[in-house]
PDB file of C-alpha atoms in Angstrom:
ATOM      1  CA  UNK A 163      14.245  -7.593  21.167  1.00 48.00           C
ATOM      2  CA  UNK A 164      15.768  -9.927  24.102  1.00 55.00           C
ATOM      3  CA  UNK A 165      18.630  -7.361  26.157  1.00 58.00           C
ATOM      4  CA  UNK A 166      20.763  -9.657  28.376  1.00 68.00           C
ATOM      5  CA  UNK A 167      21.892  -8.267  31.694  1.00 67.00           C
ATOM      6  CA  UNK A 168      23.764 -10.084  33.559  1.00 72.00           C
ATOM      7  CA  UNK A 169      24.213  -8.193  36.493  1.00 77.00           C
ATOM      8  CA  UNK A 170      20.606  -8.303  37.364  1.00 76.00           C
ATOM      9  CA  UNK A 171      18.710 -10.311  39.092  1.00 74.00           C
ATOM     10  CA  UNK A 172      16.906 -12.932  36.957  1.00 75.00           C
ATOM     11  CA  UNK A 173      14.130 -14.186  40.363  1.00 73.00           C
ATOM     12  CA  UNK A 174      12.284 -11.099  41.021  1.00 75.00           C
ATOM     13  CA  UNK A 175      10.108 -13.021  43.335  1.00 78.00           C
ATOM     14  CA  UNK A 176      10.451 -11.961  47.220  1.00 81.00           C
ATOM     15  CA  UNK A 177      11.733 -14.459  49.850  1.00 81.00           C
ATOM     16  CA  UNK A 178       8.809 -15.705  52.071  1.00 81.00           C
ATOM     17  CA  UNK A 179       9.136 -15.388  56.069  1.00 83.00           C
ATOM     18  CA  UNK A 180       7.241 -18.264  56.045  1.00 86.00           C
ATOM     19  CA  UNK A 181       8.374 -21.002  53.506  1.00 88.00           C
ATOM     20  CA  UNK A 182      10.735 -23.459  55.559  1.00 92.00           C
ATOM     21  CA  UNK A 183      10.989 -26.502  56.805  1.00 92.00           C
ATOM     22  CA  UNK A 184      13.469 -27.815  59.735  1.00 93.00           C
ATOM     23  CA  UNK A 185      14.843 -31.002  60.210  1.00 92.00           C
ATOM     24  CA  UNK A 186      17.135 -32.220  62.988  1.00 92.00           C
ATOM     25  CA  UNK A 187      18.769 -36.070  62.702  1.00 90.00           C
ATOM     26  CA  UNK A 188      19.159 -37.070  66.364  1.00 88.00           C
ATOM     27  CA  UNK A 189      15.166 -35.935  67.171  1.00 86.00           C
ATOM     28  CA  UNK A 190      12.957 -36.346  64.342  1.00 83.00           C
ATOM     29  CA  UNK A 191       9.823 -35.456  66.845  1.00 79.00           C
ATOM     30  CA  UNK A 192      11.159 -31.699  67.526  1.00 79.00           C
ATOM     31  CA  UNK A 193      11.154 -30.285  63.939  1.00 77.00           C
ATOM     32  CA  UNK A 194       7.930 -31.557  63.687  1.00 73.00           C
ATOM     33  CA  UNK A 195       5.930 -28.799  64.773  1.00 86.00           C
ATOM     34  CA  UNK A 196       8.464 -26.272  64.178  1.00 89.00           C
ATOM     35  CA  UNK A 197       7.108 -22.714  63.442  1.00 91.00           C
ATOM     36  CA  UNK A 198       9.797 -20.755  63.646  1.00 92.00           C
ATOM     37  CA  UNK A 199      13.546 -20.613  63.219  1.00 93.00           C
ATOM     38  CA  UNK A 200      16.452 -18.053  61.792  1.00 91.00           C
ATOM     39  CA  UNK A 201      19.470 -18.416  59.566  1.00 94.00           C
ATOM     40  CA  UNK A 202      21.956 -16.894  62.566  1.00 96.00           C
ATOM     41  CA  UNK A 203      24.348 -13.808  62.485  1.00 96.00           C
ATOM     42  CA  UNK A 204      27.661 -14.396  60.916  1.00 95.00           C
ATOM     43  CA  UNK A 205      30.702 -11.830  61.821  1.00 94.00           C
ATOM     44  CA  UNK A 206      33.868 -12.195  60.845  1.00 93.00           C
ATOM     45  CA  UNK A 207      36.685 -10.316  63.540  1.00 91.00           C
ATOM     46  CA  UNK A 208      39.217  -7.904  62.633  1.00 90.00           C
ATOM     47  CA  UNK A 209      42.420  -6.458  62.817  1.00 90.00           C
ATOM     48  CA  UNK A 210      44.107  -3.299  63.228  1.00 89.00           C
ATOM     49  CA  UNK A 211      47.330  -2.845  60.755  1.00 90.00           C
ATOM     50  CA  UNK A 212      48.746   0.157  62.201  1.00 92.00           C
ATOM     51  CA  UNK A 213      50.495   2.800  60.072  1.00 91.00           C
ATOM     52  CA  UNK A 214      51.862   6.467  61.111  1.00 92.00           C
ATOM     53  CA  UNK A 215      48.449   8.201  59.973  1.00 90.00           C
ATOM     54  CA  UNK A 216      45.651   5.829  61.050  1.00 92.00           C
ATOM     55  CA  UNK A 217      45.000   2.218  62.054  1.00 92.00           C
ATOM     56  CA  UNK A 218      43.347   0.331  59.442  1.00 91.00           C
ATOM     57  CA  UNK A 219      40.888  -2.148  60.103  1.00 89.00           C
ATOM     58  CA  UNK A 220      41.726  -5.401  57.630  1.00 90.00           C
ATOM     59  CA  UNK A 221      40.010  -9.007  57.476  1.00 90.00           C
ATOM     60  CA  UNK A 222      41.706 -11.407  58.938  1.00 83.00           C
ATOM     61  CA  UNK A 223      40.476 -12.613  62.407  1.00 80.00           C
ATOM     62  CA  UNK A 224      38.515 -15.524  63.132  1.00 89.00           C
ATOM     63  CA  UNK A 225      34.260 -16.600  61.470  1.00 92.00           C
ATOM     64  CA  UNK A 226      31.977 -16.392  64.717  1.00 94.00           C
ATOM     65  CA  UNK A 227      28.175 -17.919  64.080  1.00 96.00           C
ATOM     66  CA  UNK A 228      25.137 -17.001  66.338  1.00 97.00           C
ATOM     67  CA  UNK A 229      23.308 -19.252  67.988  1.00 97.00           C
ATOM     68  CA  UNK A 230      20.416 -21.191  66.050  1.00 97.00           C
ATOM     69  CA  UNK A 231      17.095 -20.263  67.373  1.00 96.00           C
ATOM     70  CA  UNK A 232      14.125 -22.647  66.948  1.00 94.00           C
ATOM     71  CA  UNK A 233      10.430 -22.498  68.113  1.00 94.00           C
ATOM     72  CA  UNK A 234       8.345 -25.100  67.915  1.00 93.00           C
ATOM     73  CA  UNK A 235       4.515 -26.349  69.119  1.00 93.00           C
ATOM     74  CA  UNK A 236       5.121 -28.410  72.023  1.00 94.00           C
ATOM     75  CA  UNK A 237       2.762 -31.673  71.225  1.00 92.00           C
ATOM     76  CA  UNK A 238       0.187 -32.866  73.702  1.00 93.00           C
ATOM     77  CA  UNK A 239       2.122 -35.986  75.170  1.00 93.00           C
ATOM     78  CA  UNK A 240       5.275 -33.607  75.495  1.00 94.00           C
ATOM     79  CA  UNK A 241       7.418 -36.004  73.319  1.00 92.00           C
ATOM     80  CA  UNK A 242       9.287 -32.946  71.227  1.00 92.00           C
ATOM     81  CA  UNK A 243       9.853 -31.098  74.460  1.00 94.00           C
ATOM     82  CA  UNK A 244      11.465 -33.874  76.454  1.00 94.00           C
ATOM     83  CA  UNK A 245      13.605 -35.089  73.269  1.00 92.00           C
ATOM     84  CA  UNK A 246      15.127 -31.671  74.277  1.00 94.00           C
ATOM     85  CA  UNK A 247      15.334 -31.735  77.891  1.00 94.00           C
ATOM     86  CA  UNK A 248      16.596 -35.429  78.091  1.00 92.00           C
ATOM     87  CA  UNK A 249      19.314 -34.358  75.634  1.00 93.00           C
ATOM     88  CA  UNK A 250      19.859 -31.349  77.406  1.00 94.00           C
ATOM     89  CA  UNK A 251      19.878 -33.711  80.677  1.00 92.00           C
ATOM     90  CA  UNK A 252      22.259 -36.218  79.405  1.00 91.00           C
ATOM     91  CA  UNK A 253      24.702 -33.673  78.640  1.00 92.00           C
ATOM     92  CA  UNK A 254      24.981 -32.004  81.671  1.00 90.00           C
ATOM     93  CA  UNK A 255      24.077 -35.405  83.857  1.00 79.00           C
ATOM     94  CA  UNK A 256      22.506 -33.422  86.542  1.00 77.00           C
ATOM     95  CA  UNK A 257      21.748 -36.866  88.662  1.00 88.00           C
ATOM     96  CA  UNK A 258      24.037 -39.295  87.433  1.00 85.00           C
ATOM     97  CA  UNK A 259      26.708 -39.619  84.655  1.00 85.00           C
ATOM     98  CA  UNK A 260      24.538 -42.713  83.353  1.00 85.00           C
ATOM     99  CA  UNK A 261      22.497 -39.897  81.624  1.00 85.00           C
ATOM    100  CA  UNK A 262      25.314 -38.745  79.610  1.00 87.00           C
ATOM    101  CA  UNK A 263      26.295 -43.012  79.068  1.00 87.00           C
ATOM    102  CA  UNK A 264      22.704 -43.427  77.544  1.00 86.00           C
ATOM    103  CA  UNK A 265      22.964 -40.516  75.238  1.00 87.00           C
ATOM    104  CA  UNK A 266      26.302 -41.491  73.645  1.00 88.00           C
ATOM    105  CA  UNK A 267      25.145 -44.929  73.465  1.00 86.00           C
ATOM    106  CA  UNK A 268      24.506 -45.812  69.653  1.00 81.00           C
ATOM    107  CA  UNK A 269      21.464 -48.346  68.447  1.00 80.00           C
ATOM    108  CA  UNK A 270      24.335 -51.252  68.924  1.00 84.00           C
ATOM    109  CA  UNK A 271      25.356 -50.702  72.492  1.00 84.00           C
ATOM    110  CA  UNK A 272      28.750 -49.148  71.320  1.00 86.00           C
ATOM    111  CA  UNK A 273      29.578 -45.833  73.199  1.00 87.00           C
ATOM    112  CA  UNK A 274      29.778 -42.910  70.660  1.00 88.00           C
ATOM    113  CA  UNK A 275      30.855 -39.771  71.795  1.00 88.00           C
ATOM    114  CA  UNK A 276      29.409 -38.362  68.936  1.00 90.00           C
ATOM    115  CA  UNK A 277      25.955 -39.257  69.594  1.00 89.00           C
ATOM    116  CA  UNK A 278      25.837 -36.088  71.807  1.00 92.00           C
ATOM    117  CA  UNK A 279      25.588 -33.348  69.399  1.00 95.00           C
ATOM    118  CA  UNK A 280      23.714 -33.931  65.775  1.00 94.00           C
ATOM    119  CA  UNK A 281      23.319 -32.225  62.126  1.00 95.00           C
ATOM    120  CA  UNK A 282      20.205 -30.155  61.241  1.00 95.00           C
ATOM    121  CA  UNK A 283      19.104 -28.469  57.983  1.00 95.00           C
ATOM    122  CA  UNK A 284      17.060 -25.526  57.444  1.00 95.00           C
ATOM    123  CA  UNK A 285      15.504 -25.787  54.256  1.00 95.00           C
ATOM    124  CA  UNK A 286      14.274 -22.492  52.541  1.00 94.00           C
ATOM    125  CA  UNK A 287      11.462 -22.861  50.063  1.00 92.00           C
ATOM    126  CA  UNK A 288      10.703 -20.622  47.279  1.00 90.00           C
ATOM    127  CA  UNK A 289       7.014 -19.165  46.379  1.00 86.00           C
ATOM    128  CA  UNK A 290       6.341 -22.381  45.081  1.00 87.00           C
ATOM    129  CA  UNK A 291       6.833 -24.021  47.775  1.00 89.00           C
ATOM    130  CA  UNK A 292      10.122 -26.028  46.796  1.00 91.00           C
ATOM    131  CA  UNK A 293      13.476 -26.292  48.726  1.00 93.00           C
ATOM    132  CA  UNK A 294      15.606 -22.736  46.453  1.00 92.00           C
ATOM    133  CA  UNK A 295      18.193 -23.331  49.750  1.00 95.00           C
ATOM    134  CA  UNK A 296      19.555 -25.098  52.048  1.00 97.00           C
ATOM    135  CA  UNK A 297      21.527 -24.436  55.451  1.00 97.00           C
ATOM    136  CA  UNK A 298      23.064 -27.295  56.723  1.00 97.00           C
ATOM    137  CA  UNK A 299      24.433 -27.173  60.365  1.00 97.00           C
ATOM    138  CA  UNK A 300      26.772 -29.494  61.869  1.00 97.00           C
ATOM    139  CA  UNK A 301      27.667 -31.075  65.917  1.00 96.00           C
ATOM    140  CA  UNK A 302      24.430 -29.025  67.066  1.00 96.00           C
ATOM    141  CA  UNK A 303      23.482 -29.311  70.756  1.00 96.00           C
ATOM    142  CA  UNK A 304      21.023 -27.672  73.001  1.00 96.00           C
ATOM    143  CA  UNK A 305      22.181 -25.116  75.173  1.00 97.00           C
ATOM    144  CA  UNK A 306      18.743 -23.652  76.465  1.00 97.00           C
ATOM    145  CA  UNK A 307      15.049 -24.755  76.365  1.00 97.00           C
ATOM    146  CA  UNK A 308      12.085 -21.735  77.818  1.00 96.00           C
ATOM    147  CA  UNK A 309       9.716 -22.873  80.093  1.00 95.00           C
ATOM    148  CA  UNK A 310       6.385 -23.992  79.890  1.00 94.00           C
ATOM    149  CA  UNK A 311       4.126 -21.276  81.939  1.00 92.00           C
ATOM    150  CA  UNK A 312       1.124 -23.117  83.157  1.00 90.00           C
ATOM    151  CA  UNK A 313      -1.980 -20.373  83.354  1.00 88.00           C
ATOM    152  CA  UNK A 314      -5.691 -21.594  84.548  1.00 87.00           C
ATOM    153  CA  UNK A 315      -6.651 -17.946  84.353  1.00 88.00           C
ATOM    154  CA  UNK A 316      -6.729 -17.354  80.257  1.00 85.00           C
ATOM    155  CA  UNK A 317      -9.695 -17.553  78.782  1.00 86.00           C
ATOM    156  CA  UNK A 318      -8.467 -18.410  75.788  1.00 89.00           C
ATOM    157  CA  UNK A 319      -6.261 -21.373  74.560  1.00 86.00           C
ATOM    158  CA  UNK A 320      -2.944 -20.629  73.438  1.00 86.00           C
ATOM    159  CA  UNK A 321      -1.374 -23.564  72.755  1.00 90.00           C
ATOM    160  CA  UNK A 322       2.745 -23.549  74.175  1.00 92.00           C
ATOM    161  CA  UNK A 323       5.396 -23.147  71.903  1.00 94.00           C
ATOM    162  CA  UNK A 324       8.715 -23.807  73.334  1.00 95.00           C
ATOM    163  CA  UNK A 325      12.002 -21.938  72.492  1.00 95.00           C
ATOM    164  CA  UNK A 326      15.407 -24.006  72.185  1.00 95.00           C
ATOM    165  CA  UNK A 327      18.677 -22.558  71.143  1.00 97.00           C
ATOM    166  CA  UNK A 328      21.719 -24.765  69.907  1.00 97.00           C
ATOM    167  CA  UNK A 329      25.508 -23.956  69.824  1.00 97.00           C
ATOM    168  CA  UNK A 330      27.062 -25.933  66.737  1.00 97.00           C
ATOM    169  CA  UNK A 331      30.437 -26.172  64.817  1.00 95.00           C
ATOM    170  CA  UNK A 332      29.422 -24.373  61.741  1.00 96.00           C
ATOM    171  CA  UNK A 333      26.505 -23.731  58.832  1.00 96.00           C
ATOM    172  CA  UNK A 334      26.508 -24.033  55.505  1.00 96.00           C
ATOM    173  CA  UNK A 335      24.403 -22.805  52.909  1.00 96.00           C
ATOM    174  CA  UNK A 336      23.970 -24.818  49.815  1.00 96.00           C
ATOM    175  CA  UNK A 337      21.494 -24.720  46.456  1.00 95.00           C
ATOM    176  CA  UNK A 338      18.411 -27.209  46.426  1.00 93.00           C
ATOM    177  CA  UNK A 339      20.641 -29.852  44.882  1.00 94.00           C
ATOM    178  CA  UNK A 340      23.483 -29.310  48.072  1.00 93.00           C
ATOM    179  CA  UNK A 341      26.113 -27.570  46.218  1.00 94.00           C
ATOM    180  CA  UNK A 342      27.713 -24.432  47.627  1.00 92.00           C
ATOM    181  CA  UNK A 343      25.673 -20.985  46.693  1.00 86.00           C
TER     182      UNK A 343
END
């Protein structure tokens, strides 16, 4: 005898720290080797309605997203890690403001402002492997990038993994076939 309820949950599977995938649009090489990333915080301010007994806290103020933490294996010629640090570099045109010129510069020659920041998704995949989410962020841009520690003393090889956080407009997260959860 079949009981429907439909207040439970009908997946019973748990949610795998490991099944995602991480793409970014501008630079295809950094998501690459990705190993690690996080859907960010999400908080949502306050604010105090006051009344004669006791202030009440009600919704009302303004969505504020974390930042979007990646890690990734940093490939043997270095081409993930300086997709970074030249976008990071043409942003902030530490030398010469020809560095932030080339990085708004589209495939045609036009100047694009909006060539500086670009989308990136998050997929999350189910037991079997297969996108059950998506998180789709928009105008990212690289804020910081670690450092690669150089060590002749380890014995053993630990290959580097570089850190890179991004500041973006906002996320979304969809089903597999991009409608709204």
């Amino acid at each position: 005898m079949a009981c429907n309820f439909p207040n439970q949950i009908t997946n019973r599977n748990f949610l795998s720290p490991v099944g995602f995938k991480f793409t970014l649009a501008k630079e295809p090489k950094v998501p690459f080797f990705c190993n690690s990333a996080r859907i960010p915080e999400i908080t949502l301010s306050v604010l105090q309605q006051p009344t004669y007994l006791k202030d009440l806290d009600v919704p009302g103020g303004k969505i504020q997203y974390g930042d979007l933490n990646l890690r990734f294996i940093v490939d043997e010629s270095m081409e993930n890690y300086m997709a970074v640090h030249n976008w990071m570099t043409g942003l902030g045109f530490p030398e010469t403001t020809k560095q932030y010129k080339d990085l708004i510069t589209d495939t045609d020659g036009v100047l694009d402002p909006k060539q500086a920041f670009s989308d990136g998704t998050l997929y999350v995949l189910n037991s079997s492997y297969n996108t059950s989410a998506v998180i789709k962020f928009r105008d990212l841009f690289p804020v910081s990038l670690s450092s690669l520690d150089f060590d002749s003393t380890q014995t053993d090889i630990q290959y580097f993994t570089a850190d890179v956080t991004f500041k973006y407009t906002v996320y979304n997260i969809l089903d597999a076939n991009y409608q709204p959860l």
